[in-house]
Amino acid sequence: MIGYRRPEDPSCLFIWQVAVDERFRGLGLAGRMLDDLLHDKAIAPPVHTLQTTITDDNLASQQTFRSLARRWDDAPMVVTPLFESAHLTHSSDTAHHEPERLYEIGPPM
Ligand SMILES: CC(C)(COP(=O)(O)OP(=O)(O)OC[C@H]1O[C@@H](n2cnc3c(N)ncnc32)[C@H](O)[C@@H]1OP(=O)(O)O)[C@@H](O)C(=O)NCCC(=O)NCCS
């Protein structure tokens, strides 16, 4: 898992990448890693908002963050458009790229 605090708002944690070895998926590891990071008392200030980006075809990742929101006091999860396919496609590139959405999760303060 890779993430960083937003420099302009350190209470906002941006998760850049989360991955679990194929052999160990579906065992709750991603959820536990995210929970540990969110609720780590050793790091200050506390996290109030979590952001990440997810493509429309990545059901496992969508579900991982939906489930995290549920555990985090049923926090609302707001999904907004970020990059459309056209933004991710180079003129010499024939591959299709799914749009990336910005996911923002955080319980009301
Ligand atoms: C996304 C990923 C990190 C999830 O890791 P994981 O350890 O298997 O996830 P967990 O076991 O903690 O599951 C979290 C939730 O997502 C659900 N989930 C996991 N994989 C799923 C799948 N393939 N389809 C639907 N739901 C899925 C689980 O049921 C669980 O929901 P619940 O808490 O309501 O039961 C893993 O699938 C992965 O490494 N994918 C490839 C890398 C990737 O796409 N990363 C995200 C982009 S940054």
mmCIF file with all atom_site columns, C-alpha atoms and ligand atoms in Angstrom:
data_model
loop_
_atom_site.group_PDB
_atom_site.id
_atom_site.type_symbol
_atom_site.label_atom_id
_atom_site.label_alt_id
_atom_site.label_comp_id
_atom_site.label_asym_id
_atom_site.label_entity_id
_atom_site.label_seq_id
_atom_site.pdbx_PDB_ins_code
_atom_site.Cartn_x
_atom_site.Cartn_y
_atom_site.Cartn_z
_atom_site.occupancy
_atom_site.B_iso_or_equiv
_atom_site.pdbx_formal_charge
_atom_site.auth_seq_id
_atom_site.auth_comp_id
_atom_site.auth_asym_id
_atom_site.auth_atom_id
_atom_site.pdbx_PDB_model_num
ATOM   1   C CA  . MET A 1 1   ? 0.000   0.000   0.000   1.00 0.00 ? 1   MET A CA  1
ATOM   2   C CA  . ILE A 1 2   ? 1.268   3.463   -0.917  1.00 0.00 ? 2   ILE A CA  1
ATOM   3   C CA  . GLY A 1 3   ? -0.285  6.737   0.147   1.00 0.00 ? 3   GLY A CA  1
ATOM   4   C CA  . TYR A 1 4   ? 0.505   10.212  1.345   1.00 0.00 ? 4   TYR A CA  1
ATOM   5   C CA  . ARG A 1 5   ? -1.003  13.030  3.357   1.00 0.00 ? 5   ARG A CA  1
ATOM   6   C CA  . ARG A 1 6   ? -2.148  15.944  1.208   1.00 0.00 ? 6   ARG A CA  1
ATOM   7   C CA  . PRO A 1 7   ? 0.428   18.699  1.899   1.00 0.00 ? 7   PRO A CA  1
ATOM   8   C CA  . GLU A 1 8   ? -2.316  21.360  1.863   1.00 0.00 ? 8   GLU A CA  1
ATOM   9   C CA  . ASP A 1 9   ? -4.473  19.265  4.254   1.00 0.00 ? 9   ASP A CA  1
ATOM   10  C CA  . PRO A 1 10  ? -2.544  16.655  6.289   1.00 0.00 ? 10  PRO A CA  1
ATOM   11  C CA  . SER A 1 11  ? -5.787  15.260  7.723   1.00 0.00 ? 11  SER A CA  1
ATOM   12  C CA  . CYS A 1 12  ? -6.563  13.975  4.216   1.00 0.00 ? 12  CYS A CA  1
ATOM   13  C CA  . LEU A 1 13  ? -4.914  10.668  3.332   1.00 0.00 ? 13  LEU A CA  1
ATOM   14  C CA  . PHE A 1 14  ? -4.595  9.885   -0.358  1.00 0.00 ? 14  PHE A CA  1
ATOM   15  C CA  . ILE A 1 15  ? -4.223  6.162   -1.090  1.00 0.00 ? 15  ILE A CA  1
ATOM   16  C CA  . TRP A 1 16  ? -2.199  5.877   -4.258  1.00 0.00 ? 16  TRP A CA  1
ATOM   17  C CA  . GLN A 1 17  ? -2.112  2.114   -4.592  1.00 0.00 ? 17  GLN A CA  1
ATOM   18  C CA  . VAL A 1 18  ? -3.276  -0.917  -2.657  1.00 0.00 ? 18  VAL A CA  1
ATOM   19  C CA  . ALA A 1 19  ? -2.473  -4.420  -3.811  1.00 0.00 ? 19  ALA A CA  1
ATOM   20  C CA  . VAL A 1 20  ? -2.579  -7.890  -2.318  1.00 0.00 ? 20  VAL A CA  1
ATOM   21  C CA  . ASP A 1 21  ? -0.849  -10.926 -3.829  1.00 0.00 ? 21  ASP A CA  1
ATOM   22  C CA  . GLU A 1 22  ? -3.401  -12.914 -5.856  1.00 0.00 ? 22  GLU A CA  1
ATOM   23  C CA  . ARG A 1 23  ? -2.938  -15.971 -3.629  1.00 0.00 ? 23  ARG A CA  1
ATOM   24  C CA  . PHE A 1 24  ? -4.065  -14.033 -0.553  1.00 0.00 ? 24  PHE A CA  1
ATOM   25  C CA  . ARG A 1 25  ? -6.971  -11.970 -1.888  1.00 0.00 ? 25  ARG A CA  1
ATOM   26  C CA  . GLY A 1 26  ? -10.412 -12.173 -0.333  1.00 0.00 ? 26  GLY A CA  1
ATOM   27  C CA  . LEU A 1 27  ? -9.015  -12.798 3.145   1.00 0.00 ? 27  LEU A CA  1
ATOM   28  C CA  . GLY A 1 28  ? -9.559  -9.284  4.473   1.00 0.00 ? 28  GLY A CA  1
ATOM   29  C CA  . LEU A 1 29  ? -5.914  -8.156  4.132   1.00 0.00 ? 29  LEU A CA  1
ATOM   30  C CA  . ALA A 1 30  ? -6.585  -4.932  2.192   1.00 0.00 ? 30  ALA A CA  1
ATOM   31  C CA  . GLY A 1 31  ? -9.321  -3.980  4.658   1.00 0.00 ? 31  GLY A CA  1
ATOM   32  C CA  . ARG A 1 32  ? -7.010  -4.587  7.610   1.00 0.00 ? 32  ARG A CA  1
ATOM   33  C CA  . MET A 1 33  ? -4.156  -2.602  6.074   1.00 0.00 ? 33  MET A CA  1
ATOM   34  C CA  . LEU A 1 34  ? -6.486  0.343   5.433   1.00 0.00 ? 34  LEU A CA  1
ATOM   35  C CA  . ASP A 1 35  ? -8.014  0.159   8.914   1.00 0.00 ? 35  ASP A CA  1
ATOM   36  C CA  . ASP A 1 36  ? -4.559  0.101   10.526  1.00 0.00 ? 36  ASP A CA  1
ATOM   37  C CA  . LEU A 1 37  ? -3.415  3.108   8.552   1.00 0.00 ? 37  LEU A CA  1
ATOM   38  C CA  . LEU A 1 38  ? -6.594  5.087   9.241   1.00 0.00 ? 38  LEU A CA  1
ATOM   39  C CA  . HIS A 1 39  ? -6.657  4.464   12.951  1.00 0.00 ? 39  HIS A CA  1
ATOM   40  C CA  . ASP A 1 40  ? -2.917  4.480   13.744  1.00 0.00 ? 40  ASP A CA  1
ATOM   41  C CA  . LYS A 1 41  ? -2.687  6.606   16.881  1.00 0.00 ? 41  LYS A CA  1
ATOM   42  C CA  . ALA A 1 42  ? 1.072   7.021   16.388  1.00 0.00 ? 42  ALA A CA  1
ATOM   43  C CA  . ILE A 1 43  ? 0.597   9.261   13.367  1.00 0.00 ? 43  ILE A CA  1
ATOM   44  C CA  . ALA A 1 44  ? -0.755  12.759  13.765  1.00 0.00 ? 44  ALA A CA  1
ATOM   45  C CA  . PRO A 1 45  ? -2.955  14.519  12.915  1.00 0.00 ? 45  PRO A CA  1
ATOM   46  C CA  . PRO A 1 46  ? -5.771  11.965  12.745  1.00 0.00 ? 46  PRO A CA  1
ATOM   47  C CA  . VAL A 1 47  ? -7.156  11.179  9.317   1.00 0.00 ? 47  VAL A CA  1
ATOM   48  C CA  . HIS A 1 48  ? -10.538 12.840  8.642   1.00 0.00 ? 48  HIS A CA  1
ATOM   49  C CA  . THR A 1 49  ? -10.808 12.135  4.943   1.00 0.00 ? 49  THR A CA  1
ATOM   50  C CA  . LEU A 1 50  ? -9.503  9.402   2.717   1.00 0.00 ? 50  LEU A CA  1
ATOM   51  C CA  . GLN A 1 51  ? -9.209  9.807   -1.040  1.00 0.00 ? 51  GLN A CA  1
ATOM   52  C CA  . THR A 1 52  ? -8.361  7.361   -3.778  1.00 0.00 ? 52  THR A CA  1
ATOM   53  C CA  . THR A 1 53  ? -9.003  6.873   -7.471  1.00 0.00 ? 53  THR A CA  1
ATOM   54  C CA  . ILE A 1 54  ? -10.584 3.748   -8.910  1.00 0.00 ? 54  ILE A CA  1
ATOM   55  C CA  . THR A 1 55  ? -11.434 2.690   -12.442 1.00 0.00 ? 55  THR A CA  1
ATOM   56  C CA  . ASP A 1 56  ? -15.008 1.714   -13.289 1.00 0.00 ? 56  ASP A CA  1
ATOM   57  C CA  . ASP A 1 57  ? -14.031 -1.899  -13.983 1.00 0.00 ? 57  ASP A CA  1
ATOM   58  C CA  . ASN A 1 58  ? -12.258 -2.494  -10.641 1.00 0.00 ? 58  ASN A CA  1
ATOM   59  C CA  . LEU A 1 59  ? -15.047 -4.016  -8.603  1.00 0.00 ? 59  LEU A CA  1
ATOM   60  C CA  . ALA A 1 60  ? -12.696 -5.484  -5.969  1.00 0.00 ? 60  ALA A CA  1
ATOM   61  C CA  . SER A 1 61  ? -11.227 -2.086  -5.226  1.00 0.00 ? 61  SER A CA  1
ATOM   62  C CA  . GLN A 1 62  ? -14.627 -0.336  -5.218  1.00 0.00 ? 62  GLN A CA  1
ATOM   63  C CA  . GLN A 1 63  ? -15.894 -2.934  -2.785  1.00 0.00 ? 63  GLN A CA  1
ATOM   64  C CA  . THR A 1 64  ? -12.786 -2.636  -0.599  1.00 0.00 ? 64  THR A CA  1
ATOM   65  C CA  . PHE A 1 65  ? -13.370 1.099   -0.110  1.00 0.00 ? 65  PHE A CA  1
ATOM   66  C CA  . ARG A 1 66  ? -17.164 0.735   0.223   1.00 0.00 ? 66  ARG A CA  1
ATOM   67  C CA  . SER A 1 67  ? -16.602 -1.783  2.971   1.00 0.00 ? 67  SER A CA  1
ATOM   68  C CA  . LEU A 1 68  ? -14.061 0.514   4.658   1.00 0.00 ? 68  LEU A CA  1
ATOM   69  C CA  . ALA A 1 69  ? -16.606 3.363   4.632   1.00 0.00 ? 69  ALA A CA  1
ATOM   70  C CA  . ARG A 1 70  ? -19.159 1.085   6.298   1.00 0.00 ? 70  ARG A CA  1
ATOM   71  C CA  . ARG A 1 71  ? -16.708 0.159   9.055   1.00 0.00 ? 71  ARG A CA  1
ATOM   72  C CA  . TRP A 1 72  ? -15.667 3.808   9.462   1.00 0.00 ? 72  TRP A CA  1
ATOM   73  C CA  . ASP A 1 73  ? -18.914 4.884   11.171  1.00 0.00 ? 73  ASP A CA  1
ATOM   74  C CA  . ASP A 1 74  ? -20.878 4.422   7.940   1.00 0.00 ? 74  ASP A CA  1
ATOM   75  C CA  . ALA A 1 75  ? -18.994 7.321   6.400   1.00 0.00 ? 75  ALA A CA  1
ATOM   76  C CA  . PRO A 1 76  ? -20.425 8.777   3.203   1.00 0.00 ? 76  PRO A CA  1
ATOM   77  C CA  . MET A 1 77  ? -18.525 7.899   0.045   1.00 0.00 ? 77  MET A CA  1
ATOM   78  C CA  . VAL A 1 78  ? -18.622 10.589  -2.636  1.00 0.00 ? 78  VAL A CA  1
ATOM   79  C CA  . VAL A 1 79  ? -17.613 9.579   -6.158  1.00 0.00 ? 79  VAL A CA  1
ATOM   80  C CA  . THR A 1 80  ? -16.800 12.244  -8.734  1.00 0.00 ? 80  THR A CA  1
ATOM   81  C CA  . PRO A 1 81  ? -15.420 12.080  -12.271 1.00 0.00 ? 81  PRO A CA  1
ATOM   82  C CA  . LEU A 1 82  ? -11.673 12.646  -12.487 1.00 0.00 ? 82  LEU A CA  1
ATOM   83  C CA  . PHE A 1 83  ? -10.185 11.317  -15.732 1.00 0.00 ? 83  PHE A CA  1
ATOM   84  C CA  . GLU A 1 84  ? -12.290 10.178  -18.671 1.00 0.00 ? 84  GLU A CA  1
ATOM   85  C CA  . SER A 1 85  ? -11.038 7.536   -21.132 1.00 0.00 ? 85  SER A CA  1
ATOM   86  C CA  . ALA A 1 86  ? -9.993  10.247  -23.588 1.00 0.00 ? 86  ALA A CA  1
ATOM   87  C CA  . HIS A 1 87  ? -7.709  11.828  -20.967 1.00 0.00 ? 87  HIS A CA  1
ATOM   88  C CA  . LEU A 1 88  ? -5.903  8.525   -20.495 1.00 0.00 ? 88  LEU A CA  1
ATOM   89  C CA  . THR A 1 89  ? -5.502  7.587   -24.137 1.00 0.00 ? 89  THR A CA  1
ATOM   90  C CA  . HIS A 1 90  ? -2.434  8.719   -26.075 1.00 0.00 ? 90  HIS A CA  1
ATOM   91  C CA  . SER A 1 91  ? -2.877  9.291   -29.823 1.00 0.00 ? 91  SER A CA  1
ATOM   92  C CA  . SER A 1 92  ? -0.599  6.299   -30.612 1.00 0.00 ? 92  SER A CA  1
ATOM   93  C CA  . ASP A 1 93  ? -2.355  4.122   -28.029 1.00 0.00 ? 93  ASP A CA  1
ATOM   94  C CA  . THR A 1 94  ? -5.082  1.740   -29.194 1.00 0.00 ? 94  THR A CA  1
ATOM   95  C CA  . ALA A 1 95  ? -5.821  0.225   -25.781 1.00 0.00 ? 95  ALA A CA  1
ATOM   96  C CA  . HIS A 1 96  ? -9.049  1.198   -24.030 1.00 0.00 ? 96  HIS A CA  1
ATOM   97  C CA  . HIS A 1 97  ? -8.623  2.835   -20.619 1.00 0.00 ? 97  HIS A CA  1
ATOM   98  C CA  . GLU A 1 98  ? -11.492 2.859   -18.171 1.00 0.00 ? 98  GLU A CA  1
ATOM   99  C CA  . PRO A 1 99  ? -12.370 6.242   -16.654 1.00 0.00 ? 99  PRO A CA  1
ATOM   100 C CA  . GLU A 1 100 ? -10.865 6.978   -13.217 1.00 0.00 ? 100 GLU A CA  1
ATOM   101 C CA  . ARG A 1 101 ? -13.195 8.277   -10.506 1.00 0.00 ? 101 ARG A CA  1
ATOM   102 C CA  . LEU A 1 102 ? -12.151 10.148  -7.399  1.00 0.00 ? 102 LEU A CA  1
ATOM   103 C CA  . TYR A 1 103 ? -13.510 8.493   -4.231  1.00 0.00 ? 103 TYR A CA  1
ATOM   104 C CA  . GLU A 1 104 ? -13.724 10.587  -1.061  1.00 0.00 ? 104 GLU A CA  1
ATOM   105 C CA  . ILE A 1 105 ? -14.626 8.960   2.232   1.00 0.00 ? 105 ILE A CA  1
ATOM   106 C CA  . GLY A 1 106 ? -14.953 10.530  5.655   1.00 0.00 ? 106 GLY A CA  1
ATOM   107 C CA  . PRO A 1 107 ? -17.422 10.513  8.526   1.00 0.00 ? 107 PRO A CA  1
ATOM   108 C CA  . PRO A 1 108 ? -19.138 13.859  9.234   1.00 0.00 ? 108 PRO A CA  1
ATOM   109 C CA  . MET A 1 109 ? -17.099 15.874  11.765  1.00 0.00 ? 109 MET A CA  1
HETATM 110 C C1  . LIG B 2 .   ? -8.342  -4.571  -4.478  1.00 0.00 ? 1   LIG B C1  1
HETATM 111 C C2  . LIG B 2 .   ? -7.544  -5.549  -3.619  1.00 0.00 ? 1   LIG B C2  1
HETATM 112 C C3  . LIG B 2 .   ? -6.337  -4.799  -2.995  1.00 0.00 ? 1   LIG B C3  1
HETATM 113 C C4  . LIG B 2 .   ? -8.447  -6.098  -2.494  1.00 0.00 ? 1   LIG B C4  1
HETATM 114 O O1  . LIG B 2 .   ? -7.627  -6.858  -1.592  1.00 0.00 ? 1   LIG B O1  1
HETATM 115 P P1  . LIG B 2 .   ? -8.227  -8.021  -0.675  1.00 0.00 ? 1   LIG B P1  1
HETATM 116 O O2  . LIG B 2 .   ? -7.260  -8.261  0.438   1.00 0.00 ? 1   LIG B O2  1
HETATM 117 O O3  . LIG B 2 .   ? -8.595  -9.187  -1.491  1.00 0.00 ? 1   LIG B O3  1
HETATM 118 O O4  . LIG B 2 .   ? -9.569  -7.329  -0.118  1.00 0.00 ? 1   LIG B O4  1
HETATM 119 P P2  . LIG B 2 .   ? -10.367 -7.768  1.202   1.00 0.00 ? 1   LIG B P2  1
HETATM 120 O O5  . LIG B 2 .   ? -10.290 -9.252  1.365   1.00 0.00 ? 1   LIG B O5  1
HETATM 121 O O6  . LIG B 2 .   ? -9.892  -6.912  2.350   1.00 0.00 ? 1   LIG B O6  1
HETATM 122 O O7  . LIG B 2 .   ? -11.879 -7.385  0.822   1.00 0.00 ? 1   LIG B O7  1
HETATM 123 C C5  . LIG B 2 .   ? -12.399 -6.102  1.055   1.00 0.00 ? 1   LIG B C5  1
HETATM 124 C C6  . LIG B 2 .   ? -13.868 -6.112  0.600   1.00 0.00 ? 1   LIG B C6  1
HETATM 125 O O8  . LIG B 2 .   ? -13.935 -6.176  -0.828  1.00 0.00 ? 1   LIG B O8  1
HETATM 126 C C7  . LIG B 2 .   ? -14.682 -7.341  -1.236  1.00 0.00 ? 1   LIG B C7  1
HETATM 127 N N1  . LIG B 2 .   ? -14.000 -7.895  -2.403  1.00 0.00 ? 1   LIG B N1  1
HETATM 128 C C8  . LIG B 2 .   ? -12.701 -8.271  -2.484  1.00 0.00 ? 1   LIG B C8  1
HETATM 129 N N2  . LIG B 2 .   ? -12.441 -8.748  -3.718  1.00 0.00 ? 1   LIG B N2  1
HETATM 130 C C9  . LIG B 2 .   ? -13.603 -8.664  -4.404  1.00 0.00 ? 1   LIG B C9  1
HETATM 131 C C10 . LIG B 2 .   ? -13.971 -9.005  -5.746  1.00 0.00 ? 1   LIG B C10 1
HETATM 132 N N3  . LIG B 2 .   ? -13.079 -9.528  -6.614  1.00 0.00 ? 1   LIG B N3  1
HETATM 133 N N4  . LIG B 2 .   ? -15.256 -8.767  -6.144  1.00 0.00 ? 1   LIG B N4  1
HETATM 134 C C11 . LIG B 2 .   ? -16.156 -8.218  -5.276  1.00 0.00 ? 1   LIG B C11 1
HETATM 135 N N5  . LIG B 2 .   ? -15.864 -7.888  -3.987  1.00 0.00 ? 1   LIG B N5  1
HETATM 136 C C12 . LIG B 2 .   ? -14.599 -8.117  -3.573  1.00 0.00 ? 1   LIG B C12 1
HETATM 137 C C13 . LIG B 2 .   ? -14.631 -8.263  -0.049  1.00 0.00 ? 1   LIG B C13 1
HETATM 138 O O9  . LIG B 2 .   ? -15.738 -9.149  -0.039  1.00 0.00 ? 1   LIG B O9  1
HETATM 139 C C14 . LIG B 2 .   ? -14.674 -7.292  1.106   1.00 0.00 ? 1   LIG B C14 1
HETATM 140 O O10 . LIG B 2 .   ? -15.985 -6.833  1.296   1.00 0.00 ? 1   LIG B O10 1
HETATM 141 P P3  . LIG B 2 .   ? -16.735 -7.053  2.742   1.00 0.00 ? 1   LIG B P3  1
HETATM 142 O O11 . LIG B 2 .   ? -15.829 -6.389  3.749   1.00 0.00 ? 1   LIG B O11 1
HETATM 143 O O12 . LIG B 2 .   ? -18.057 -6.374  2.543   1.00 0.00 ? 1   LIG B O12 1
HETATM 144 O O13 . LIG B 2 .   ? -16.803 -8.527  2.924   1.00 0.00 ? 1   LIG B O13 1
HETATM 145 C C15 . LIG B 2 .   ? -7.026  -6.756  -4.461  1.00 0.00 ? 1   LIG B C15 1
HETATM 146 O O14 . LIG B 2 .   ? -8.111  -7.309  -5.174  1.00 0.00 ? 1   LIG B O14 1
HETATM 147 C C16 . LIG B 2 .   ? -5.912  -6.421  -5.431  1.00 0.00 ? 1   LIG B C16 1
HETATM 148 O O15 . LIG B 2 .   ? -4.720  -6.426  -5.074  1.00 0.00 ? 1   LIG B O15 1
HETATM 149 N N6  . LIG B 2 .   ? -6.281  -6.106  -6.693  1.00 0.00 ? 1   LIG B N6  1
HETATM 150 C C17 . LIG B 2 .   ? -5.267  -5.795  -7.721  1.00 0.00 ? 1   LIG B C17 1
HETATM 151 C C18 . LIG B 2 .   ? -4.651  -4.449  -7.478  1.00 0.00 ? 1   LIG B C18 1
HETATM 152 C C19 . LIG B 2 .   ? -5.670  -3.330  -7.594  1.00 0.00 ? 1   LIG B C19 1
HETATM 153 O O16 . LIG B 2 .   ? -6.499  -3.310  -8.485  1.00 0.00 ? 1   LIG B O16 1
HETATM 154 N N7  . LIG B 2 .   ? -5.582  -2.371  -6.655  1.00 0.00 ? 1   LIG B N7  1
HETATM 155 C C20 . LIG B 2 .   ? -6.505  -1.236  -6.618  1.00 0.00 ? 1   LIG B C20 1
HETATM 156 C C21 . LIG B 2 .   ? -6.109  -0.130  -7.509  1.00 0.00 ? 1   LIG B C21 1
HETATM 157 S S1  . LIG B 2 .   ? -5.054  0.972   -6.645  1.00 0.00 ? 1   LIG B S1  1
#
